[in-house]
Short mmCIF file of C-alpha atoms in Angstrom, two decimals:
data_model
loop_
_atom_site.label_atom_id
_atom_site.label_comp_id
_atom_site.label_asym_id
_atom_site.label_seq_id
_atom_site.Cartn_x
_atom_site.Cartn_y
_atom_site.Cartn_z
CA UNK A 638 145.46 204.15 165.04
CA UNK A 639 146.58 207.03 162.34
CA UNK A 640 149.03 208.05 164.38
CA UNK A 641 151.63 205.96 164.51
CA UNK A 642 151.78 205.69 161.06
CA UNK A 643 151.52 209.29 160.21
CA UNK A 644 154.28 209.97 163.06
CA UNK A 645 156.55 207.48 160.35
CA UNK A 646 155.86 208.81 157.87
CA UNK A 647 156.43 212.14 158.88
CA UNK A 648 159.84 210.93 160.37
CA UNK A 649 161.02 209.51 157.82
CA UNK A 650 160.43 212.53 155.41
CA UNK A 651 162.00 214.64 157.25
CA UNK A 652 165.02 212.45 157.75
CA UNK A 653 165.03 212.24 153.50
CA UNK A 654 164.80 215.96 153.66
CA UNK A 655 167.33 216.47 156.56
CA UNK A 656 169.62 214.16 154.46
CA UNK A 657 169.22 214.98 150.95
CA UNK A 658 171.57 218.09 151.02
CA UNK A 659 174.78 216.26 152.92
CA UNK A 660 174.40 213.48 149.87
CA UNK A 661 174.37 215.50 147.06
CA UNK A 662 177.56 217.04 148.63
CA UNK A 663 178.62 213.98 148.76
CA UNK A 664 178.12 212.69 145.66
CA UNK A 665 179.85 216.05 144.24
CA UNK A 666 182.58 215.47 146.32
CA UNK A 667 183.05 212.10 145.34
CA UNK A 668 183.32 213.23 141.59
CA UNK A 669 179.83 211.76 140.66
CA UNK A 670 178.65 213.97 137.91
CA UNK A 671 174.96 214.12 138.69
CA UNK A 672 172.27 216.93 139.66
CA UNK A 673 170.54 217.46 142.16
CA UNK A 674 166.88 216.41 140.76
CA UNK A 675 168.72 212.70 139.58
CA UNK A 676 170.12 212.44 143.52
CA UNK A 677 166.44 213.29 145.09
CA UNK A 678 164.99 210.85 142.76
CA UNK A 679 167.33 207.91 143.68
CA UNK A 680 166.93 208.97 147.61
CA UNK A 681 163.00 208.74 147.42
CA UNK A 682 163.35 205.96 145.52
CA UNK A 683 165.50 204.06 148.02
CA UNK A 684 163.38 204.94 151.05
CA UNK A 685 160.30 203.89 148.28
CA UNK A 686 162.00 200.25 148.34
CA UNK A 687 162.66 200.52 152.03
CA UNK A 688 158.80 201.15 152.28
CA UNK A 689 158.04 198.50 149.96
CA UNK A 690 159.98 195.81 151.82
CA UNK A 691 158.36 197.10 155.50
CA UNK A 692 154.88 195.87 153.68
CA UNK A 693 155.64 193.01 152.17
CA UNK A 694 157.04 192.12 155.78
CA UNK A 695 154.13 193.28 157.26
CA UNK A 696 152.22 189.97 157.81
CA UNK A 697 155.66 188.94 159.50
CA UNK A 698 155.49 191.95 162.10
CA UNK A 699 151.16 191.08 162.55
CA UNK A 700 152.16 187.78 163.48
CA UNK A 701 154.23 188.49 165.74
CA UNK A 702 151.80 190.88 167.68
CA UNK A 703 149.25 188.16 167.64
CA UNK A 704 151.43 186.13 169.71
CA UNK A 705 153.42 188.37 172.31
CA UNK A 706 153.29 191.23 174.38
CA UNK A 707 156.99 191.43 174.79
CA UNK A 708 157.38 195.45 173.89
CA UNK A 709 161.47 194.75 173.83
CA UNK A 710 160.95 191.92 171.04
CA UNK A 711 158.33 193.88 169.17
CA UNK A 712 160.89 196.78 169.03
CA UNK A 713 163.90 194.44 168.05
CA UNK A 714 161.61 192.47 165.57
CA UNK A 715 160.79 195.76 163.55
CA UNK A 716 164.19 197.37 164.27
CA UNK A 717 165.58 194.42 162.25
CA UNK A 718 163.49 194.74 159.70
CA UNK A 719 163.59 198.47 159.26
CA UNK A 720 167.17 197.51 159.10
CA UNK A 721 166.94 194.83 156.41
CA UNK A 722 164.34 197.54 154.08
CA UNK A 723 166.88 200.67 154.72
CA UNK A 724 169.85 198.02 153.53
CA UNK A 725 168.40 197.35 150.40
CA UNK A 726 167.66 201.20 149.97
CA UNK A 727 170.81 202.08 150.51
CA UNK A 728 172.13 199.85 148.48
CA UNK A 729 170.05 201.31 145.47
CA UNK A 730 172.08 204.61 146.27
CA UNK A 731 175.62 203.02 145.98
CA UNK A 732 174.80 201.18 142.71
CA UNK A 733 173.59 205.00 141.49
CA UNK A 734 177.29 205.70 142.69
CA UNK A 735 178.73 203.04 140.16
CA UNK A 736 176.40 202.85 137.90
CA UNK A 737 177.30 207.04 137.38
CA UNK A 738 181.06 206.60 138.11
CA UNK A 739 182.26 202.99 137.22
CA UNK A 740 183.41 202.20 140.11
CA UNK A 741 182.80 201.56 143.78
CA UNK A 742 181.91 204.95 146.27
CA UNK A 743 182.39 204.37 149.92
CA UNK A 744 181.85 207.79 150.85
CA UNK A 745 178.10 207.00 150.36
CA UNK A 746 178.35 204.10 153.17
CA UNK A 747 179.91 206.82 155.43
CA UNK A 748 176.62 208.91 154.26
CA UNK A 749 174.38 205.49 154.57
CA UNK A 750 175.50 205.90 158.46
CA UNK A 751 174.82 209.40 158.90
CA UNK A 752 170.86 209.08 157.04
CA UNK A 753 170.03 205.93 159.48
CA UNK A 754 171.78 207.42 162.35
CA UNK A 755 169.14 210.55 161.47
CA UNK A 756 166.32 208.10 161.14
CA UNK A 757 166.87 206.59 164.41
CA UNK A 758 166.94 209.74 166.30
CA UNK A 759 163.58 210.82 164.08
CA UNK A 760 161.96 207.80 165.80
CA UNK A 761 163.00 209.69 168.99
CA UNK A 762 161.83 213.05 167.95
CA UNK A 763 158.73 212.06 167.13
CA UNK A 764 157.88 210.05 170.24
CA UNK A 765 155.64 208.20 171.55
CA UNK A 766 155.09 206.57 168.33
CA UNK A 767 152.88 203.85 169.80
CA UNK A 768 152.15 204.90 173.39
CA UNK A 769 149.63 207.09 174.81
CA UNK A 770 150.63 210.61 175.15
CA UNK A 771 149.17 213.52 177.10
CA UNK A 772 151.21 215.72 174.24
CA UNK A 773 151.38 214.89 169.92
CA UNK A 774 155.08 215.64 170.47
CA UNK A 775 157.70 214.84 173.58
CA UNK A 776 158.57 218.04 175.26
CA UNK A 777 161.77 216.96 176.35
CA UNK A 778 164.83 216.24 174.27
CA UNK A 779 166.84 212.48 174.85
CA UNK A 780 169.18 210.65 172.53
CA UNK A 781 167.83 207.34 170.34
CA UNK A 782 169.76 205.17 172.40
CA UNK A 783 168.62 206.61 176.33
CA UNK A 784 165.25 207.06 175.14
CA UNK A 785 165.38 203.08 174.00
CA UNK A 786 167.30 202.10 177.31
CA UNK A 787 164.95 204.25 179.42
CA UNK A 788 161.71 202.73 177.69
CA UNK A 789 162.86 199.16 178.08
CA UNK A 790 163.79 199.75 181.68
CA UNK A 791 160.98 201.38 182.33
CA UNK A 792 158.44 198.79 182.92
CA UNK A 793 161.04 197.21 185.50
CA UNK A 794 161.90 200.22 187.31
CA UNK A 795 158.13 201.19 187.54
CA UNK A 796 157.47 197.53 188.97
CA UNK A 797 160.48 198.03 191.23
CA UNK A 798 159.87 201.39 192.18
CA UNK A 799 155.89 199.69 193.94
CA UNK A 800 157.70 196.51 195.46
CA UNK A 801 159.72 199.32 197.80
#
């Protein structure tokens, strides 16, 4: 049970600390006067809200479980709201951006992309976050979007696979 959420929250420091040196460029680059202490403080502080918003949506998610054993719906359901949690922390970043700069920055959406992009692919990285696993960590290497396709077809081609 501890490992699922430590494999998170291991992911999704990483990502902050895989990201945090391609914002501050951008935030220099985008003529946003600010160090680099000020920047790590309103990343952690984003993915803190992010975090905040995944446990207040947490009864939500239960739910859910309680009631289906549809893997592909239980990975949409908490894809969307990851996705709703990481909105809302990203937009904590861009109001740093005008809040700093008076004005709108949409170099940090371009950067918003890149740091979910990276969080995504953690969740890949760091697989099987829920399944059982002969090893902590996947020995082979697969994109975010094959190692989705290949989980959700999985199931099926197993079935298919005994039928023959």
């Amino acid at each position: 049970m501890w490992i699922a959420p430590a494999k998170l929250a291991l992911g999704t420091l990483l990502s902050v600390l895989i990201c945090l040196p391609s914002l501050y460029i951008f935030v220099c680059l985008g003529g946003i006067e600010a160090r680099l202490r000020t920047v790590s403080g309103v990343l952690f502080a984003a993915v803190g809200l992010g975090a905040l918003l995944l446990i207040g949506f947490a009864p939500v998610a239960w739910i859910f479980s309680q009631s289906t054993d549809s893997v592909a719906f239980m990975g949409a359901l908490h894809l969307v709201l990851w996705a709703i949690g990481i909105s809302f922390g990203l937009r904590l970043i861009e109001a740093m951006g005008r809040l700093l700069t008076g004005s709108a920055r949409s170099h940090l959406k371009l950067w918003g992309v890149i740091f979910v992009v990276v969080c995504l692919q953690m969740t890949t990285t760091l697989r099987p976050i829920i399944a059982p696993s002969k090893t902590f960590f996947p020995t082979e290497k697969k994109f975010f979007l094959a190692n989705w396709f290949d989980s959700l077809n999985g199931p099926a081609a197993e079935k298919k696979k005994t039928e023959d």
